[in-house]
Amino acid sequence: MKKLEFPKGFLWGVAVSSHQVEGNNFNNQWWAWEQMPGNIWHGDKSGIACNWWENAEADFDLAQKMGINALRLSLEWSRIEPHEGQFDPSAIERYREMLEGLRQRGIDPMVTLHHFTNPLWLEVKGGWENPKVIDYFRRYVRYAVESLGDLTDKWCTVNEPVVYAMQSYLSGLFPPGKHSFLKAFRVLNHMLKAHGHAYRIIHYLRSDAKVGIAKNIRPLVPEDPFNPMDVRMARFLSYLFNELGLRPAYDGWLRPPLSFRLAPYYPLADSLDFVGVNYYSPTVVKFNPLKFGQLFMEWGPPKDVELSDSGRYGPYGGVVPAGMRWAIKFASEFGKPIYVTENGVPDADDDVRPRFILTHLAQVHKAISEGYDVRGYYHWSLIDNFEWSEGWGLRFGLIELNVETQERKIRRSGEMYSEIIRENGITEEIVEKYVPEVKKDIFGT
Ligand code: BGC
C-alpha cells in the first residue's frame, strides 16, 4: 500500500485565537467594533463565540478523541490586563486550567501572545500607533510568561503583524478602520520591535522556550508574467508583505518603508527559534495606473482554480496547494525549524476541505522529503469560529458549530484528519475513501 509517511513525533495540530473562540471578550477593541453597524458581514457579533471561556474543555475532549496532539491558542491581553497596569490573576488561573487540561489530554500547547486584539485602554491610547505600546507589551509579556511559562515551551509573539497592520490601517476592515500607509508601516515597525523584546524576555524567563512569529506567507504572482509592470508590482508587493514582516526578525535591520533609512534594532536580531507559516492562498497582482490608493495595483484570486467560500464572496481564497511548498521554502531561508501554524479553508458544506487538506499535506510531505525541517501542522481551525469582519459567514472548522444551540458535529474532513493522524501520514486507503480523484496528484500513479 502506498503511503506518505510523516516523521516520527510530527505534531498534528489545530489552531484558534482567543477572541474568535472564547466569547464575552467585551473589553477589547474588536468587541467595540462589532457593536458599530456596518463593520461585520450581516451585522454578526462574536457573542459567546464557541464558549471556550466557560468550557473549552468540551472541545479539548473532542480534539483528543480526534487524535490531535498539538493546539495553538492565544491569550487575551484584555482579560489578563483589563486596566492599564492592573493584572487579573483569575484570568491567569483560567489559562492555567486550559493549558493543564490540554497537557492532561496529551495535547501540546503553543501560545500566541497577540492575535489581533488589544485591550480597550490600549486602543484608546492609539493602540499600536503609539510607540509606548512596546513598553506596554513588554510588561504584559513578562507577566504572562512568568505566570504560564511552566506550561508550554512554544510561544508565538505576534500573529501576522503585516495582516494586522494592513487590515487595520490600510483596507480599514479591522478596527480602527483607518486608511494610511504611513500609519500601517508605523504599526508594523512597533509590532516587530515588540516581537524582538518579547523574544528576549521569554528567553530570559525560560531558557528552554522556543519563540517565533506566526507569519502569513502568500505567493504574489503577476497576472501576466510577460508584462514587466505586473511582474514588478508583484515583486514589490511580495517585498512589503512577505519580506518586511519577517526578515528584520532574522537580521535585525529595519528597512524602508519600515523606517526612514536602513537602521539596526538590536533586540530584533536573530529573534526567531522557529518560523510559523500561516498559508492560505496566493494572490494575483496586476498593475493599474488608476489605483492610486492601492499603490497602482489590483489584486484577486488566481484564475482557473477552485475557489473557497471566501474566493466566491470576496477577493481571496483560490485553492493552490503548491503555494504551501513555496511558503515553506520562503520560510526556510531563515535557517530555523518551521511549523505550519495555520492552514485551512472557509467551506461551510465541507465539499472542498477534504481535498484541501490532502493536497496541502502532500505538499508539506514533499517539502519534508526534500529536506525542509517542518515539525508540525496546525490546521485552522478546530471548530467554526468568529471570522473577524466576515463574522459567522465563513466557516473554517473541522468541527461544525451551531452558534445558537452551541451544538457541535465533527465534519467528514475532521474524520479524515483523525485517520491521517492515526496513520501519521496519508495512505492510499484514506485517499480512496475521501477524495479518490486526487490519488494521482498525491501518489503520482
Ligand atoms: C488569522 C486567523 C483567521 C484566518 C482565516 C488568519 O489570517 O490569523 O485569525 O481566522 O486567517 O481567515
CSV table of C-alpha atoms and ligand atoms in Angstrom, one decimal:
chain,number,residue,atom,x,y,z
A,1,MET,CA,0.0,0.0,0.0
A,2,LYS,CA,1.3,3.5,-0.9
A,3,LYS,CA,1.8,5.9,1.9
A,4,LEU,CA,3.2,9.4,2.5
A,5,GLU,CA,4.6,8.8,6.0
A,6,PHE,CA,5.5,11.8,8.2
A,7,PRO,CA,8.5,11.9,10.6
A,8,LYS,CA,8.1,10.3,14.0
A,9,GLY,CA,7.0,12.9,16.5
A,10,PHE,CA,5.4,15.2,13.9
A,11,LEU,CA,2.8,17.5,15.6
A,12,TRP,CA,-0.7,17.1,14.3
A,13,GLY,CA,-2.4,20.2,15.5
A,14,VAL,CA,-5.2,22.7,15.2
A,15,ALA,CA,-5.1,26.5,15.8
A,16,VAL,CA,-7.6,29.0,17.3
A,17,SER,CA,-7.3,32.5,18.8
A,18,SER,CA,-8.8,34.0,21.9
A,19,HIS,CA,-11.4,36.4,20.6
A,20,GLN,CA,-12.6,34.0,17.9
A,21,VAL,CA,-13.5,31.2,20.4
A,22,GLU,CA,-13.7,32.4,24.0
A,23,GLY,CA,-16.8,34.5,24.0
A,24,ASN,CA,-17.7,37.6,26.0
A,25,ASN,CA,-14.4,39.4,25.3
A,26,PHE,CA,-16.1,42.7,25.8
A,27,ASN,CA,-13.0,44.6,27.0
A,28,ASN,CA,-11.1,44.7,23.7
A,29,GLN,CA,-11.3,46.8,20.5
A,30,TRP,CA,-13.0,44.1,18.4
A,31,TRP,CA,-16.0,43.9,20.7
A,32,ALA,CA,-16.5,47.6,20.4
A,33,TRP,CA,-16.0,47.4,16.6
A,34,GLU,CA,-18.7,44.7,16.4
A,35,GLN,CA,-21.2,46.9,18.0
A,36,MET,CA,-20.9,49.6,15.3
A,37,PRO,CA,-23.3,48.9,12.4
A,38,GLY,CA,-21.7,48.1,9.0
A,39,ASN,CA,-18.4,46.7,10.2
A,40,ILE,CA,-19.2,43.0,10.2
A,41,TRP,CA,-20.9,40.9,7.5
A,42,HIS,CA,-24.7,40.6,8.3
A,43,GLY,CA,-24.1,42.6,11.5
A,44,ASP,CA,-22.8,39.4,13.2
A,45,LYS,CA,-21.2,39.6,16.7
A,46,SER,CA,-18.8,37.3,18.4
A,47,GLY,CA,-21.1,37.0,21.4
A,48,ILE,CA,-20.3,33.8,23.4
A,49,ALA,CA,-18.4,32.6,20.3
A,50,CYS,CA,-17.5,28.9,21.0
A,51,ASN,CA,-17.9,29.4,24.7
A,52,TRP,CA,-14.3,28.5,25.5
A,53,TRP,CA,-14.0,30.8,28.4
A,54,GLU,CA,-16.7,28.7,30.1
A,55,ASN,CA,-16.0,25.3,28.7
A,56,ALA,CA,-13.0,25.0,26.3
A,57,GLU,CA,-12.7,21.5,27.8
A,58,ALA,CA,-15.6,20.2,25.8
A,59,ASP,CA,-13.7,20.9,22.6
A,60,PHE,CA,-10.4,19.7,24.1
A,61,ASP,CA,-12.2,16.3,24.7
A,62,LEU,CA,-13.3,16.3,21.0
A,63,ALA,CA,-9.7,17.2,19.9
A,64,GLN,CA,-8.3,14.4,22.0
A,65,LYS,CA,-10.9,12.0,20.6
A,66,MET,CA,-9.8,13.0,17.1
A,67,GLY,CA,-6.2,12.1,18.0
A,68,ILE,CA,-5.0,15.7,17.8
A,69,ASN,CA,-1.7,16.1,19.7
A,70,ALA,CA,-1.0,19.9,19.4
A,71,LEU,CA,-3.1,23.0,19.8
A,72,ARG,CA,-2.2,26.6,19.2
A,73,LEU,CA,-4.3,29.2,21.1
A,74,SER,CA,-3.8,32.8,22.1
A,75,LEU,CA,-4.0,34.7,25.3
A,76,GLU,CA,-6.5,37.6,25.5
A,77,TRP,CA,-4.5,40.6,26.7
A,78,SER,CA,-7.7,42.4,27.7
A,79,ARG,CA,-8.5,39.7,30.2
A,80,ILE,CA,-5.0,39.4,31.7
A,81,GLU,CA,-4.6,43.2,31.9
A,82,PRO,CA,-8.1,44.6,32.0
A,83,HIS,CA,-6.9,48.1,33.1
A,84,GLU,CA,-3.6,49.7,32.4
A,85,GLY,CA,-1.0,48.2,34.7
A,86,GLN,CA,-3.6,46.1,36.6
A,87,PHE,CA,-3.4,42.4,36.1
A,88,ASP,CA,-6.2,39.9,36.8
A,89,PRO,CA,-5.0,36.7,38.5
A,90,SER,CA,-8.3,35.0,37.8
A,91,ALA,CA,-7.7,35.2,34.1
A,92,ILE,CA,-4.3,33.6,34.6
A,93,GLU,CA,-6.0,30.9,36.7
A,94,ARG,CA,-8.3,30.1,33.8
A,95,TYR,CA,-5.5,30.0,31.3
A,96,ARG,CA,-3.5,27.7,33.6
A,97,GLU,CA,-6.6,25.4,33.8
A,98,MET,CA,-6.8,25.3,30.0
A,99,LEU,CA,-3.1,24.7,29.4
A,100,GLU,CA,-3.1,21.9,32.0
A,101,GLY,CA,-6.3,20.5,30.5
A,102,LEU,CA,-4.5,20.2,27.2
A,103,ARG,CA,-1.4,18.6,28.6
A,104,GLN,CA,-3.5,16.1,30.5
A,105,ARG,CA,-5.1,15.1,27.3
A,106,GLY,CA,-1.7,14.6,25.6
A,107,ILE,CA,-2.1,17.8,23.6
A,108,ASP,CA,1.0,20.0,23.3
A,109,PRO,CA,0.0,23.7,23.6
A,110,MET,CA,1.6,26.6,21.6
A,111,VAL,CA,0.7,30.0,23.0
A,112,THR,CA,0.3,33.2,21.0
A,113,LEU,CA,0.6,36.5,22.9
A,114,HIS,CA,-1.1,38.8,20.4
A,115,HIS,CA,-3.6,37.7,17.9
A,116,PHE,CA,-5.3,40.9,16.5
A,117,THR,CA,-6.9,42.1,19.8
A,118,ASN,CA,-6.0,44.9,22.1
A,119,PRO,CA,-7.4,45.9,25.5
A,120,LEU,CA,-9.7,48.9,25.1
A,121,TRP,CA,-7.4,51.0,27.4
A,122,LEU,CA,-4.6,50.5,24.9
A,123,GLU,CA,-6.7,51.2,21.8
A,124,VAL,CA,-7.9,54.5,23.4
A,125,LYS,CA,-4.2,55.4,23.7
A,126,GLY,CA,-3.7,54.9,20.0
A,127,GLY,CA,-3.0,51.1,20.1
A,128,TRP,CA,0.0,50.0,18.0
A,129,GLU,CA,0.4,53.5,16.5
A,130,ASN,CA,1.6,54.7,19.9
A,131,PRO,CA,5.3,54.0,20.4
A,132,LYS,CA,4.6,53.3,24.1
A,133,VAL,CA,2.9,50.1,23.1
A,134,ILE,CA,6.3,48.4,23.0
A,135,ASP,CA,6.7,49.0,26.8
A,136,TYR,CA,3.1,48.0,27.5
A,137,PHE,CA,3.6,44.8,25.5
A,138,ARG,CA,6.9,44.0,27.4
A,139,ARG,CA,5.1,44.4,30.7
A,140,TYR,CA,2.3,42.2,29.7
A,141,VAL,CA,4.6,39.5,28.2
A,142,ARG,CA,6.7,39.4,31.3
A,143,TYR,CA,3.6,38.8,33.5
A,144,ALA,CA,2.1,36.2,31.1
A,145,VAL,CA,5.3,34.2,30.7
A,146,GLU,CA,6.1,34.4,34.5
A,147,SER,CA,2.6,33.0,35.2
A,148,LEU,CA,2.3,30.4,32.4
A,149,GLY,CA,5.8,29.7,31.2
A,150,ASP,CA,5.9,26.3,33.0
A,151,LEU,CA,3.0,25.0,31.0
A,152,THR,CA,4.3,25.5,27.5
A,153,ASP,CA,7.6,25.7,25.7
A,154,LYS,CA,6.3,27.1,22.4
A,155,TRP,CA,5.5,30.8,22.1
A,156,CYS,CA,4.3,32.9,19.1
A,157,THR,CA,4.8,36.6,20.0
A,158,VAL,CA,2.7,38.2,17.4
A,159,ASN,CA,0.2,36.7,14.9
A,160,GLU,CA,0.6,38.0,11.3
A,161,PRO,CA,1.9,41.5,12.0
A,162,VAL,CA,1.6,42.6,8.4
A,163,VAL,CA,-2.0,41.4,8.1
A,164,TYR,CA,-2.9,43.3,11.3
A,165,ALA,CA,-1.2,46.5,10.0
A,166,MET,CA,-2.8,46.2,6.6
A,167,GLN,CA,-6.3,45.3,7.7
A,168,SER,CA,-6.5,47.9,10.5
A,169,TYR,CA,-4.6,50.8,8.8
A,170,LEU,CA,-4.9,50.2,5.0
A,171,SER,CA,-8.0,48.3,4.0
A,172,GLY,CA,-9.8,49.5,7.1
A,173,LEU,CA,-11.6,46.2,7.5
A,174,PHE,CA,-10.3,45.8,11.1
A,175,PRO,CA,-10.6,48.4,13.9
A,176,PRO,CA,-9.7,51.2,14.0
A,177,GLY,CA,-10.7,51.2,10.3
A,178,LYS,CA,-8.1,53.7,9.0
A,179,HIS,CA,-6.6,54.1,5.6
A,180,SER,CA,-3.0,55.4,5.8
A,181,PHE,CA,0.2,53.9,4.5
A,182,LEU,CA,2.2,55.9,7.0
A,183,LYS,CA,0.3,54.5,9.9
A,184,ALA,CA,0.4,51.0,8.6
A,185,PHE,CA,4.2,51.0,8.5
A,186,ARG,CA,4.5,52.7,11.8
A,187,VAL,CA,2.3,50.0,13.4
A,188,LEU,CA,4.3,47.3,11.7
A,189,ASN,CA,7.5,48.9,13.0
A,190,HIS,CA,6.2,48.8,16.5
A,191,MET,CA,5.0,45.3,16.3
A,192,LEU,CA,8.3,44.0,15.1
A,193,LYS,CA,10.2,45.9,17.8
A,194,ALA,CA,7.8,44.5,20.4
A,195,HIS,CA,8.4,41.0,19.0
A,196,GLY,CA,12.2,41.5,19.5
A,197,HIS,CA,11.7,42.5,23.1
A,198,ALA,CA,9.3,39.7,23.7
A,199,TYR,CA,11.8,37.2,22.4
A,200,ARG,CA,14.4,38.4,24.8
A,201,ILE,CA,12.0,38.5,27.8
A,202,ILE,CA,10.7,35.0,27.1
A,203,HIS,CA,14.3,33.6,26.9
A,204,TYR,CA,15.4,35.5,30.0
A,205,LEU,CA,12.5,33.9,31.9
A,206,ARG,CA,12.6,30.4,30.3
A,207,SER,CA,15.8,29.4,28.7
A,208,ASP,CA,14.2,26.3,27.2
A,209,ALA,CA,11.4,28.2,25.4
A,210,LYS,CA,11.0,28.2,21.6
A,211,VAL,CA,9.8,31.5,20.3
A,212,GLY,CA,8.6,32.5,16.8
A,213,ILE,CA,6.3,34.7,14.8
A,214,ALA,CA,3.2,33.3,13.0
A,215,LYS,CA,3.7,34.9,9.6
A,216,ASN,CA,1.1,34.9,6.8
A,217,ILE,CA,3.1,33.9,3.8
A,218,ARG,CA,1.5,34.5,0.4
A,219,PRO,CA,2.8,33.9,-3.1
A,220,LEU,CA,2.2,37.1,-5.0
A,221,VAL,CA,2.1,36.3,-8.7
A,222,PRO,CA,1.9,38.7,-11.7
A,223,GLU,CA,-1.4,38.4,-13.6
A,224,ASP,CA,0.6,38.4,-16.9
A,225,PRO,CA,4.1,37.0,-16.4
A,226,PHE,CA,5.2,38.7,-19.7
A,227,ASN,CA,4.0,42.2,-18.5
A,228,PRO,CA,7.1,43.8,-16.8
A,229,MET,CA,4.8,46.1,-14.8
A,230,ASP,CA,2.7,43.3,-13.4
A,231,VAL,CA,6.0,41.4,-12.6
A,232,ARG,CA,7.5,44.5,-10.9
A,233,MET,CA,4.3,45.2,-8.9
A,234,ALA,CA,4.1,41.5,-7.7
A,235,ARG,CA,7.7,41.6,-6.6
A,236,PHE,CA,7.2,44.9,-4.8
A,237,LEU,CA,4.1,43.6,-3.0
A,238,SER,CA,5.9,40.4,-2.0
A,239,TYR,CA,8.7,42.6,-0.5
A,240,LEU,CA,6.2,44.6,1.5
A,241,PHE,CA,4.1,41.6,2.5
A,242,ASN,CA,6.4,38.6,2.9
A,243,GLU,CA,9.9,40.1,3.5
A,244,LEU,CA,9.2,43.2,5.6
A,245,GLY,CA,7.3,41.2,8.3
A,246,LEU,CA,9.9,38.5,8.8
A,247,ARG,CA,13.5,39.4,7.7
A,248,PRO,CA,14.0,42.0,10.4
A,249,ALA,CA,13.5,39.3,13.0
A,250,TYR,CA,16.3,37.5,11.4
A,251,ASP,CA,19.0,40.1,10.6
A,252,GLY,CA,17.9,42.9,13.0
A,253,TRP,CA,17.6,45.6,10.3
A,254,LEU,CA,14.6,47.8,9.9
A,255,ARG,CA,14.4,48.7,6.3
A,256,PRO,CA,12.4,51.3,4.3
A,257,PRO,CA,9.5,51.9,4.4
A,258,LEU,CA,9.6,50.4,8.0
A,259,SER,CA,12.0,53.1,8.9
A,260,PHE,CA,13.3,56.2,7.1
A,261,ARG,CA,16.6,54.5,6.3
A,262,LEU,CA,18.2,51.2,7.0
A,263,ALA,CA,18.5,51.1,10.7
A,264,PRO,CA,19.6,48.3,13.1
A,265,TYR,CA,17.3,47.4,16.0
A,266,TYR,CA,19.4,45.1,18.2
A,267,PRO,CA,16.7,43.2,20.1
A,268,LEU,CA,15.3,42.0,16.8
A,269,ALA,CA,18.5,40.4,15.5
A,270,ASP,CA,18.3,36.5,15.5
A,271,SER,CA,15.0,36.6,17.3
A,272,LEU,CA,13.4,33.5,15.9
A,273,ASP,CA,13.8,30.0,17.2
A,274,PHE,CA,11.2,28.8,14.6
A,275,VAL,CA,9.2,30.3,11.8
A,276,GLY,CA,5.4,29.9,12.0
A,277,VAL,CA,4.0,29.7,8.5
A,278,ASN,CA,0.3,30.6,8.0
A,279,TYR,CA,-0.5,29.7,4.5
A,280,TYR,CA,-4.0,30.1,2.9
A,281,SER,CA,-3.7,31.1,-0.8
A,282,PRO,CA,-1.8,33.1,-3.4
A,283,THR,CA,-2.8,36.5,-4.7
A,284,VAL,CA,-2.6,37.6,-8.4
A,285,VAL,CA,-1.3,41.2,-8.9
A,286,LYS,CA,-2.0,43.5,-11.8
A,287,PHE,CA,-0.6,46.9,-12.5
A,288,ASN,CA,-3.3,49.6,-12.7
A,289,PRO,CA,-2.2,53.2,-13.0
A,290,LEU,CA,-5.6,54.4,-11.8
A,291,LYS,CA,-5.5,52.7,-8.5
A,292,PHE,CA,-3.6,55.4,-6.7
A,293,GLY,CA,-4.8,54.4,-3.2
A,294,GLN,CA,-3.7,50.8,-3.8
A,295,LEU,CA,-0.1,51.6,-4.8
A,296,PHE,CA,-1.2,51.3,-8.5
A,297,MET,CA,-2.2,47.7,-8.1
A,298,GLU,CA,-5.2,45.5,-8.3
A,299,TRP,CA,-5.3,42.0,-6.7
A,300,GLY,CA,-7.5,39.0,-6.6
A,301,PRO,CA,-7.6,35.2,-6.5
A,302,PRO,CA,-5.8,33.2,-9.2
A,303,LYS,CA,-7.8,32.4,-12.3
A,304,ASP,CA,-8.9,28.9,-13.2
A,305,VAL,CA,-8.5,27.4,-9.8
A,306,GLU,CA,-11.1,26.1,-7.3
A,307,LEU,CA,-12.4,28.8,-5.1
A,308,SER,CA,-13.3,28.5,-1.4
A,309,ASP,CA,-16.2,30.3,0.1
A,310,SER,CA,-14.0,33.4,0.6
A,311,GLY,CA,-13.0,33.3,-3.1
A,312,ARG,CA,-16.6,33.1,-4.1
A,313,TYR,CA,-17.7,36.0,-1.9
A,314,GLY,CA,-14.6,38.1,-1.7
A,315,PRO,CA,-11.2,38.7,-3.2
A,316,TYR,CA,-9.2,35.9,-1.6
A,317,GLY,CA,-9.5,32.1,-1.5
A,318,GLY,CA,-8.1,30.4,-4.6
A,319,VAL,CA,-7.1,26.8,-3.7
A,320,VAL,CA,-3.5,26.4,-4.7
A,321,PRO,CA,-1.7,23.6,-2.8
A,322,ALA,CA,1.7,24.3,-4.5
A,323,GLY,CA,1.7,27.6,-2.6
A,324,MET,CA,2.3,25.7,0.6
A,325,ARG,CA,5.6,24.4,-0.6
A,326,TRP,CA,6.5,27.8,-1.8
A,327,ALA,CA,5.7,29.3,1.6
A,328,ILE,CA,7.8,26.6,3.4
A,329,LYS,CA,10.7,27.3,1.0
A,330,PHE,CA,10.4,31.0,1.7
A,331,ALA,CA,10.4,30.5,5.5
A,332,SER,CA,13.3,28.1,5.3
A,333,GLU,CA,15.6,31.0,4.1
A,334,PHE,CA,15.9,32.0,7.8
A,335,GLY,CA,17.6,28.7,8.7
A,336,LYS,CA,15.2,27.7,11.5
A,337,PRO,CA,12.7,24.9,12.1
A,338,ILE,CA,9.3,25.5,10.6
A,339,TYR,CA,5.8,24.9,12.0
A,340,VAL,CA,2.8,25.4,9.7
A,341,THR,CA,1.0,27.4,12.4
A,342,GLU,CA,-2.2,27.9,10.2
A,343,ASN,CA,-3.6,26.4,7.0
A,344,GLY,CA,-7.3,26.0,6.3
A,345,VAL,CA,-10.2,26.9,4.1
A,346,PRO,CA,-13.6,28.5,4.6
A,347,ASP,CA,-16.0,25.9,3.4
A,348,ALA,CA,-19.4,25.6,5.2
A,349,ASP,CA,-20.6,22.5,3.4
A,350,ASP,CA,-17.2,20.7,3.6
A,351,ASP,CA,-17.0,19.8,-0.1
A,352,VAL,CA,-13.6,21.5,-0.6
A,353,ARG,CA,-11.9,20.8,2.7
A,354,PRO,CA,-11.1,17.1,2.5
A,355,ARG,CA,-9.3,17.7,-0.8
A,356,PHE,CA,-7.7,20.9,0.5
A,357,ILE,CA,-6.2,19.1,3.5
A,358,LEU,CA,-4.9,16.1,1.5
A,359,THR,CA,-3.3,18.2,-1.3
A,360,HIS,CA,-1.8,20.7,1.1
A,361,LEU,CA,-0.4,18.0,3.4
A,362,ALA,CA,1.0,16.3,0.4
A,363,GLN,CA,3.0,19.5,-0.3
A,364,VAL,CA,4.2,19.6,3.3
A,365,HIS,CA,5.3,16.0,3.0
A,366,LYS,CA,7.1,16.8,-0.3
A,367,ALA,CA,8.9,19.7,1.4
A,368,ILE,CA,10.0,17.4,4.3
A,369,SER,CA,11.3,14.8,1.9
A,370,GLU,CA,13.3,17.5,0.1
A,371,GLY,CA,15.0,18.3,3.4
A,372,TYR,CA,13.0,21.2,4.8
A,373,ASP,CA,12.7,21.0,8.6
A,374,VAL,CA,8.9,21.1,9.1
A,375,ARG,CA,8.0,19.9,12.6
A,376,GLY,CA,4.2,20.2,12.8
A,377,TYR,CA,1.0,21.3,11.1
A,378,TYR,CA,-1.8,23.2,12.9
A,379,HIS,CA,-5.0,23.2,10.9
A,380,TRP,CA,-7.1,26.4,11.0
A,381,SER,CA,-9.3,25.6,12.6
A,382,LEU,CA,-10.6,23.0,15.1
A,383,ILE,CA,-14.1,24.5,15.1
A,384,ASP,CA,-16.0,27.2,13.3
A,385,ASN,CA,-15.3,30.4,15.0
A,386,PHE,CA,-15.8,34.2,14.7
A,387,GLU,CA,-14.1,35.1,11.5
A,388,TRP,CA,-13.4,38.8,12.1
A,389,SER,CA,-15.0,41.1,9.6
A,390,GLU,CA,-16.8,38.1,8.0
A,391,GLY,CA,-18.4,37.2,11.3
A,392,TRP,CA,-20.0,33.8,11.2
A,393,GLY,CA,-20.2,34.0,7.4
A,394,LEU,CA,-17.0,32.0,6.8
A,395,ARG,CA,-16.7,28.5,8.4
A,396,PHE,CA,-13.2,27.1,8.9
A,397,GLY,CA,-13.8,24.3,11.3
A,398,LEU,CA,-13.1,20.6,11.3
A,399,ILE,CA,-16.0,20.7,13.7
A,400,GLU,CA,-19.2,22.4,12.7
A,401,LEU,CA,-20.7,24.7,15.2
A,402,ASN,CA,-24.3,25.7,15.5
A,403,VAL,CA,-23.8,29.2,17.1
A,404,GLU,CA,-27.3,29.4,18.6
A,405,THR,CA,-27.6,26.0,20.1
A,406,GLN,CA,-23.8,25.5,20.6
A,407,GLU,CA,-24.2,22.0,19.2
A,408,ARG,CA,-21.0,20.5,17.6
A,409,LYS,CA,-20.6,18.0,14.9
A,410,ILE,CA,-17.3,16.6,13.6
A,411,ARG,CA,-17.2,17.2,9.8
A,412,ARG,CA,-16.2,14.5,7.3
A,413,SER,CA,-12.9,16.4,6.9
A,414,GLY,CA,-12.4,16.1,10.7
A,415,GLU,CA,-12.8,12.4,10.5
A,416,MET,CA,-10.4,12.2,7.7
A,417,TYR,CA,-7.9,14.3,9.6
A,418,SER,CA,-8.2,11.8,12.5
A,419,GLU,CA,-7.4,9.0,10.2
A,420,ILE,CA,-4.3,10.8,8.8
A,421,ILE,CA,-3.2,11.4,12.4
A,422,ARG,CA,-3.7,7.7,13.3
A,423,GLU,CA,-1.6,6.7,10.4
A,424,ASN,CA,1.0,9.5,10.9
A,425,GLY,CA,0.6,10.0,7.2
A,426,ILE,CA,-1.6,9.8,4.1
A,427,THR,CA,-2.4,6.3,3.0
A,428,GLU,CA,-3.8,5.1,-0.3
A,429,GLU,CA,-6.9,3.9,1.6
A,430,ILE,CA,-7.6,7.3,3.1
A,431,VAL,CA,-7.3,9.0,-0.3
A,432,GLU,CA,-9.6,6.4,-1.9
A,433,LYS,CA,-12.1,6.7,0.9
A,434,TYR,CA,-12.3,10.5,1.0
A,435,VAL,CA,-11.1,12.1,-2.3
A,436,PRO,CA,-10.3,9.4,-4.9
A,437,GLU,CA,-9.9,12.0,-7.6
A,438,VAL,CA,-6.6,13.3,-6.2
A,439,LYS,CA,-4.9,9.9,-5.9
A,440,LYS,CA,-2.8,10.5,-9.0
A,441,ASP,CA,-1.7,14.0,-7.7
A,442,ILE,CA,-0.7,12.6,-4.4
A,443,PHE,CA,1.0,9.3,-5.3
A,444,GLY,CA,1.9,10.0,-8.9
A,445,THR,CA,0.1,6.9,-10.3
B,1,BGC,C1,-5.8,34.7,11.0
B,1,BGC,C2,-7.0,34.0,11.7
B,1,BGC,C3,-8.1,33.9,10.7
B,1,BGC,C4,-7.7,33.1,9.5
B,1,BGC,C5,-8.7,32.8,8.5
B,1,BGC,C6,-5.5,34.2,9.6
B,1,BGC,O1,-5.0,35.2,8.8
B,1,BGC,O2,-4.7,34.5,11.8
B,1,BGC,O3,-7.3,34.7,12.8
B,1,BGC,O4,-9.3,33.4,11.2
B,1,BGC,O5,-6.6,33.8,8.9
B,1,BGC,O6,-9.1,34.0,7.7
